[in-house]
mmCIF file of C-alpha atoms in Angstrom:
data_model
loop_
_atom_site.group_PDB
_atom_site.id
_atom_site.type_symbol
_atom_site.label_atom_id
_atom_site.label_comp_id
_atom_site.label_asym_id
_atom_site.label_seq_id
_atom_site.Cartn_x
_atom_site.Cartn_y
_atom_site.Cartn_z
ATOM 1 C CA MET Q 1 -107.256 -69.777 -33.082
ATOM 2 C CA ASP Q 2 -108.517 -67.306 -35.657
ATOM 3 C CA PHE Q 3 -106.473 -65.072 -37.950
ATOM 4 C CA GLY Q 4 -106.991 -61.912 -35.851
ATOM 5 C CA ALA Q 5 -105.554 -63.567 -32.743
ATOM 6 C CA VAL Q 6 -102.508 -64.803 -34.682
ATOM 7 C CA VAL Q 7 -101.869 -61.302 -36.057
ATOM 8 C CA PHE Q 8 -102.269 -59.853 -32.560
ATOM 9 C CA TYR Q 9 -99.709 -62.242 -31.047
ATOM 10 C CA VAL Q 10 -97.246 -61.693 -33.906
ATOM 11 C CA LEU Q 11 -97.519 -57.912 -33.480
ATOM 12 C CA ALA Q 12 -97.111 -58.281 -29.712
ATOM 13 C CA ALA Q 13 -93.937 -60.327 -30.247
ATOM 14 C CA VAL Q 14 -92.598 -57.731 -32.696
ATOM 15 C CA LEU Q 15 -93.384 -54.995 -30.170
ATOM 16 C CA ILE Q 16 -91.559 -56.779 -27.347
ATOM 17 C CA GLY Q 17 -88.572 -57.584 -29.572
ATOM 18 C CA SER Q 18 -88.253 -54.035 -30.879
ATOM 19 C CA ALA Q 19 -88.634 -52.559 -27.380
ATOM 20 C CA LEU Q 20 -85.833 -54.819 -26.153
ATOM 21 C CA ALA Q 21 -83.747 -53.757 -29.146
ATOM 22 C CA VAL Q 22 -84.245 -50.101 -28.154
ATOM 23 C CA LEU Q 23 -82.832 -50.917 -24.733
ATOM 24 C CA LEU Q 24 -80.020 -53.241 -25.725
ATOM 25 C CA LEU Q 25 -78.613 -51.908 -29.013
ATOM 26 C CA PRO Q 26 -75.419 -49.903 -28.539
ATOM 27 C CA ASN Q 27 -75.925 -47.983 -31.810
ATOM 28 C CA VAL Q 28 -78.254 -45.046 -31.126
ATOM 29 C CA PHE Q 29 -79.485 -44.769 -34.726
ATOM 30 C CA ARG Q 30 -80.482 -48.432 -34.853
ATOM 31 C CA ALA Q 31 -82.176 -48.058 -31.482
ATOM 32 C CA GLY Q 32 -84.183 -45.166 -32.964
ATOM 33 C CA LEU Q 33 -85.217 -47.335 -35.908
ATOM 34 C CA SER Q 34 -86.268 -50.044 -33.459
ATOM 35 C CA LEU Q 35 -88.352 -47.457 -31.622
ATOM 36 C CA MET Q 36 -90.143 -46.606 -34.861
ATOM 37 C CA LEU Q 37 -90.806 -50.321 -35.425
ATOM 38 C CA ALA Q 38 -92.281 -50.470 -31.919
ATOM 39 C CA PHE Q 39 -94.545 -47.521 -32.789
ATOM 40 C CA PHE Q 40 -95.728 -49.356 -35.925
ATOM 41 C CA ALA Q 41 -96.402 -52.510 -33.892
ATOM 42 C CA VAL Q 42 -98.488 -50.539 -31.395
ATOM 43 C CA ALA Q 43 -100.485 -49.080 -34.295
ATOM 44 C CA GLY Q 44 -101.060 -52.596 -35.611
ATOM 45 C CA LEU Q 45 -102.238 -53.711 -32.176
ATOM 46 C CA PHE Q 46 -104.713 -50.833 -32.060
ATOM 47 C CA ILE Q 47 -106.054 -51.805 -35.471
ATOM 48 C CA THR Q 48 -106.448 -55.484 -34.555
ATOM 49 C CA LEU Q 49 -108.381 -54.437 -31.433
ATOM 50 C CA GLY Q 50 -110.874 -52.429 -33.476
ATOM 51 C CA ALA Q 51 -109.517 -48.972 -32.622
ATOM 52 C CA ASP Q 52 -108.592 -47.994 -36.158
ATOM 53 C CA PHE Q 53 -108.625 -44.259 -35.420
ATOM 54 C CA LEU Q 54 -106.061 -44.732 -32.633
ATOM 55 C CA GLY Q 55 -103.948 -46.828 -35.007
ATOM 56 C CA ALA Q 56 -103.999 -44.075 -37.627
ATOM 57 C CA VAL Q 57 -103.169 -41.426 -35.033
ATOM 58 C CA GLN Q 58 -100.325 -43.628 -33.749
ATOM 59 C CA VAL Q 59 -98.830 -43.771 -37.234
ATOM 60 C CA LEU Q 60 -99.345 -40.062 -37.935
ATOM 61 C CA ILE Q 61 -98.184 -38.657 -34.608
ATOM 62 C CA TYR Q 62 -95.656 -41.115 -33.213
ATOM 63 C CA VAL Q 63 -94.153 -42.588 -36.362
ATOM 64 C CA GLY Q 64 -94.620 -39.596 -38.620
ATOM 65 C CA ALA Q 65 -93.708 -36.810 -36.241
ATOM 66 C CA ILE Q 66 -91.954 -37.999 -33.107
ATOM 67 C CA GLY Q 67 -90.061 -40.902 -34.686
ATOM 68 C CA VAL Q 68 -88.840 -38.833 -37.609
ATOM 69 C CA LEU Q 69 -87.891 -35.981 -35.273
ATOM 70 C CA LEU Q 70 -85.893 -38.379 -33.065
ATOM 71 C CA LEU Q 71 -84.081 -39.855 -36.048
ATOM 72 C CA LEU Q 72 -83.374 -36.374 -37.401
ATOM 73 C CA ALA Q 73 -81.955 -35.316 -34.035
ATOM 74 C CA ILE Q 74 -79.812 -38.455 -33.875
ATOM 75 C CA MET Q 75 -78.508 -37.946 -37.409
ATOM 76 C CA LEU Q 76 -77.686 -34.294 -36.749
ATOM 77 C CA THR Q 77 -75.796 -35.125 -33.547
ATOM 78 C CA ARG Q 78 -72.042 -35.238 -33.825
ATOM 79 C CA ASP Q 79 -70.141 -38.315 -32.588
ATOM 80 C CA VAL Q 80 -73.210 -40.546 -32.898
ATOM 81 C CA HIS Q 81 -70.982 -43.381 -34.165
ATOM 82 C CA ARG Q 82 -69.550 -43.905 -30.658
ATOM 83 C CA GLY Q 83 -72.840 -45.287 -29.372
ATOM 84 C CA SER Q 84 -74.281 -45.041 -25.898
ATOM 85 C CA PRO Q 85 -71.950 -45.319 -22.897
ATOM 86 C CA PHE Q 86 -72.247 -48.019 -20.244
ATOM 87 C CA ASN Q 87 -74.587 -47.092 -17.441
ATOM 88 C CA ARG Q 88 -73.736 -47.864 -13.806
ATOM 89 C CA LEU Q 89 -77.394 -47.921 -12.739
ATOM 90 C CA TRP Q 90 -78.409 -50.979 -14.753
ATOM 91 C CA LEU Q 91 -79.104 -53.175 -11.686
ATOM 92 C CA PRO Q 92 -81.682 -50.841 -10.042
ATOM 93 C CA VAL Q 93 -83.318 -50.349 -13.417
ATOM 94 C CA VAL Q 94 -83.596 -54.111 -13.971
ATOM 95 C CA VAL Q 95 -85.099 -54.597 -10.493
ATOM 96 C CA LEU Q 96 -87.580 -51.751 -11.013
ATOM 97 C CA GLY Q 97 -88.477 -53.073 -14.459
ATOM 98 C CA ALA Q 98 -89.063 -56.580 -13.070
ATOM 99 C CA LEU Q 99 -91.329 -55.156 -10.346
ATOM 100 C CA LEU Q 100 -93.252 -53.140 -12.907
ATOM 101 C CA LEU Q 101 -93.586 -56.150 -15.198
ATOM 102 C CA GLY Q 102 -94.847 -58.266 -12.291
ATOM 103 C CA THR Q 103 -97.401 -55.638 -11.293
ATOM 104 C CA ILE Q 104 -98.713 -55.206 -14.824
ATOM 105 C CA SER Q 105 -98.825 -58.990 -15.362
ATOM 106 C CA TRP Q 106 -100.745 -59.465 -12.114
ATOM 107 C CA ALA Q 107 -103.237 -56.740 -13.130
ATOM 108 C CA VAL Q 108 -103.763 -58.252 -16.582
ATOM 109 C CA LEU Q 109 -104.137 -61.814 -15.329
ATOM 110 C CA SER Q 110 -106.465 -60.969 -12.427
ATOM 111 C CA THR Q 111 -108.859 -58.789 -14.464
ATOM 112 C CA PRO Q 112 -112.070 -60.490 -15.661
ATOM 113 C CA TRP Q 113 -111.994 -59.530 -19.339
ATOM 114 C CA ALA Q 114 -115.283 -59.368 -21.223
ATOM 115 C CA SER Q 115 -115.306 -61.256 -24.504
ATOM 116 C CA LYS Q 116 -116.143 -59.015 -27.451
ATOM 117 C CA ALA Q 117 -115.880 -59.474 -31.194
ATOM 118 C CA LEU Q 118 -112.654 -57.966 -32.488
ATOM 119 C CA ALA Q 119 -113.649 -57.413 -36.103
ATOM 120 C CA ARG Q 120 -116.557 -54.992 -35.846
ATOM 121 C CA PRO Q 121 -116.942 -51.645 -37.585
ATOM 122 C CA ASN Q 122 -116.177 -48.551 -35.559
ATOM 123 C CA PRO Q 123 -118.631 -45.736 -36.371
ATOM 124 C CA ALA Q 124 -116.603 -43.217 -34.357
ATOM 125 C CA THR Q 125 -113.878 -43.126 -37.012
ATOM 126 C CA ALA Q 126 -116.243 -41.948 -39.742
ATOM 127 C CA ALA Q 127 -117.646 -39.233 -37.484
ATOM 128 C CA LEU Q 128 -114.156 -38.035 -36.543
ATOM 129 C CA GLY Q 129 -113.073 -37.999 -40.188
ATOM 130 C CA ALA Q 130 -116.143 -36.033 -41.186
ATOM 131 C CA GLY Q 131 -115.498 -33.562 -38.379
ATOM 132 C CA ILE Q 132 -111.899 -32.968 -39.411
ATOM 133 C CA PHE Q 133 -112.292 -32.914 -43.198
ATOM 134 C CA ASP Q 134 -115.673 -31.199 -43.549
ATOM 135 C CA LEU Q 135 -115.246 -28.307 -46.000
ATOM 136 C CA GLN Q 136 -117.630 -25.868 -44.284
ATOM 137 C CA LYS Q 137 -116.759 -26.254 -40.580
ATOM 138 C CA GLY Q 138 -113.882 -28.737 -40.509
ATOM 139 C CA PHE Q 139 -110.361 -28.430 -39.208
ATOM 140 C CA ILE Q 140 -108.425 -29.159 -42.383
ATOM 141 C CA LEU Q 141 -106.885 -25.657 -42.575
ATOM 142 C CA PRO Q 142 -105.435 -25.764 -39.006
ATOM 143 C CA LEU Q 143 -104.189 -29.282 -39.738
ATOM 144 C CA GLU Q 144 -102.348 -28.093 -42.840
ATOM 145 C CA ILE Q 145 -100.974 -25.046 -41.009
ATOM 146 C CA GLY Q 146 -99.632 -27.350 -38.295
ATOM 147 C CA ALA Q 147 -97.911 -29.463 -40.948
ATOM 148 C CA LEU Q 148 -96.295 -26.352 -42.459
ATOM 149 C CA VAL Q 149 -95.087 -25.227 -39.016
ATOM 150 C CA LEU Q 150 -93.505 -28.649 -38.417
ATOM 151 C CA LEU Q 151 -91.837 -28.459 -41.833
ATOM 152 C CA ALA Q 152 -90.439 -25.028 -40.967
ATOM 153 C CA VAL Q 153 -89.083 -26.394 -37.668
ATOM 154 C CA VAL Q 154 -87.300 -29.262 -39.436
ATOM 155 C CA ILE Q 155 -85.798 -26.926 -42.049
ATOM 156 C CA GLY Q 156 -84.716 -24.528 -39.294
ATOM 157 C CA ALA Q 157 -83.042 -27.357 -37.367
ATOM 158 C CA ILE Q 158 -81.148 -28.442 -40.468
ATOM 159 C CA VAL Q 159 -79.997 -24.875 -41.144
ATOM 160 C CA LEU Q 160 -78.910 -24.320 -37.521
ATOM 161 C CA VAL Q 161 -76.919 -27.552 -37.251
ATOM 162 C CA GLY Q 162 -75.522 -27.542 -40.782
ATOM 163 C CA GLU Q 163 -71.824 -27.023 -41.387
ATOM 164 C CA LYS Q 164 -70.737 -23.435 -41.954
#
């Protein structure tokens, strides 16, 4: 087994463990941190599969924006120390999850996968980077404006929820 396959299986195990932690941890803040770890593991899986642009987007969008926004919302919520209450619908959810897991496992195991080299350069990433960061006709200004708008939203949320 080569190094890439070992890294893939380690990241897959981290992803499964962190996803289970999101479901099973009673502390909402720690569950949010586990969700961010799951996002990082998915980004690592994308990178090991040769989709480095998707891995970078996963880190930027899900970890950088959605994960931080979730943790900010959790931290700004009052009474977060009580944790999540017990849910009465856990049995139907477990049954539905087992059916979904069985269906996905059947689809993965019955698909004839083509063998391809994992460590090959991806020319699409360079073209996408050149398209975004080109100084004459790129999209760097809208990207920076979007970042400033997100910063304004976070500052506004802090001001709105802050103690008077």
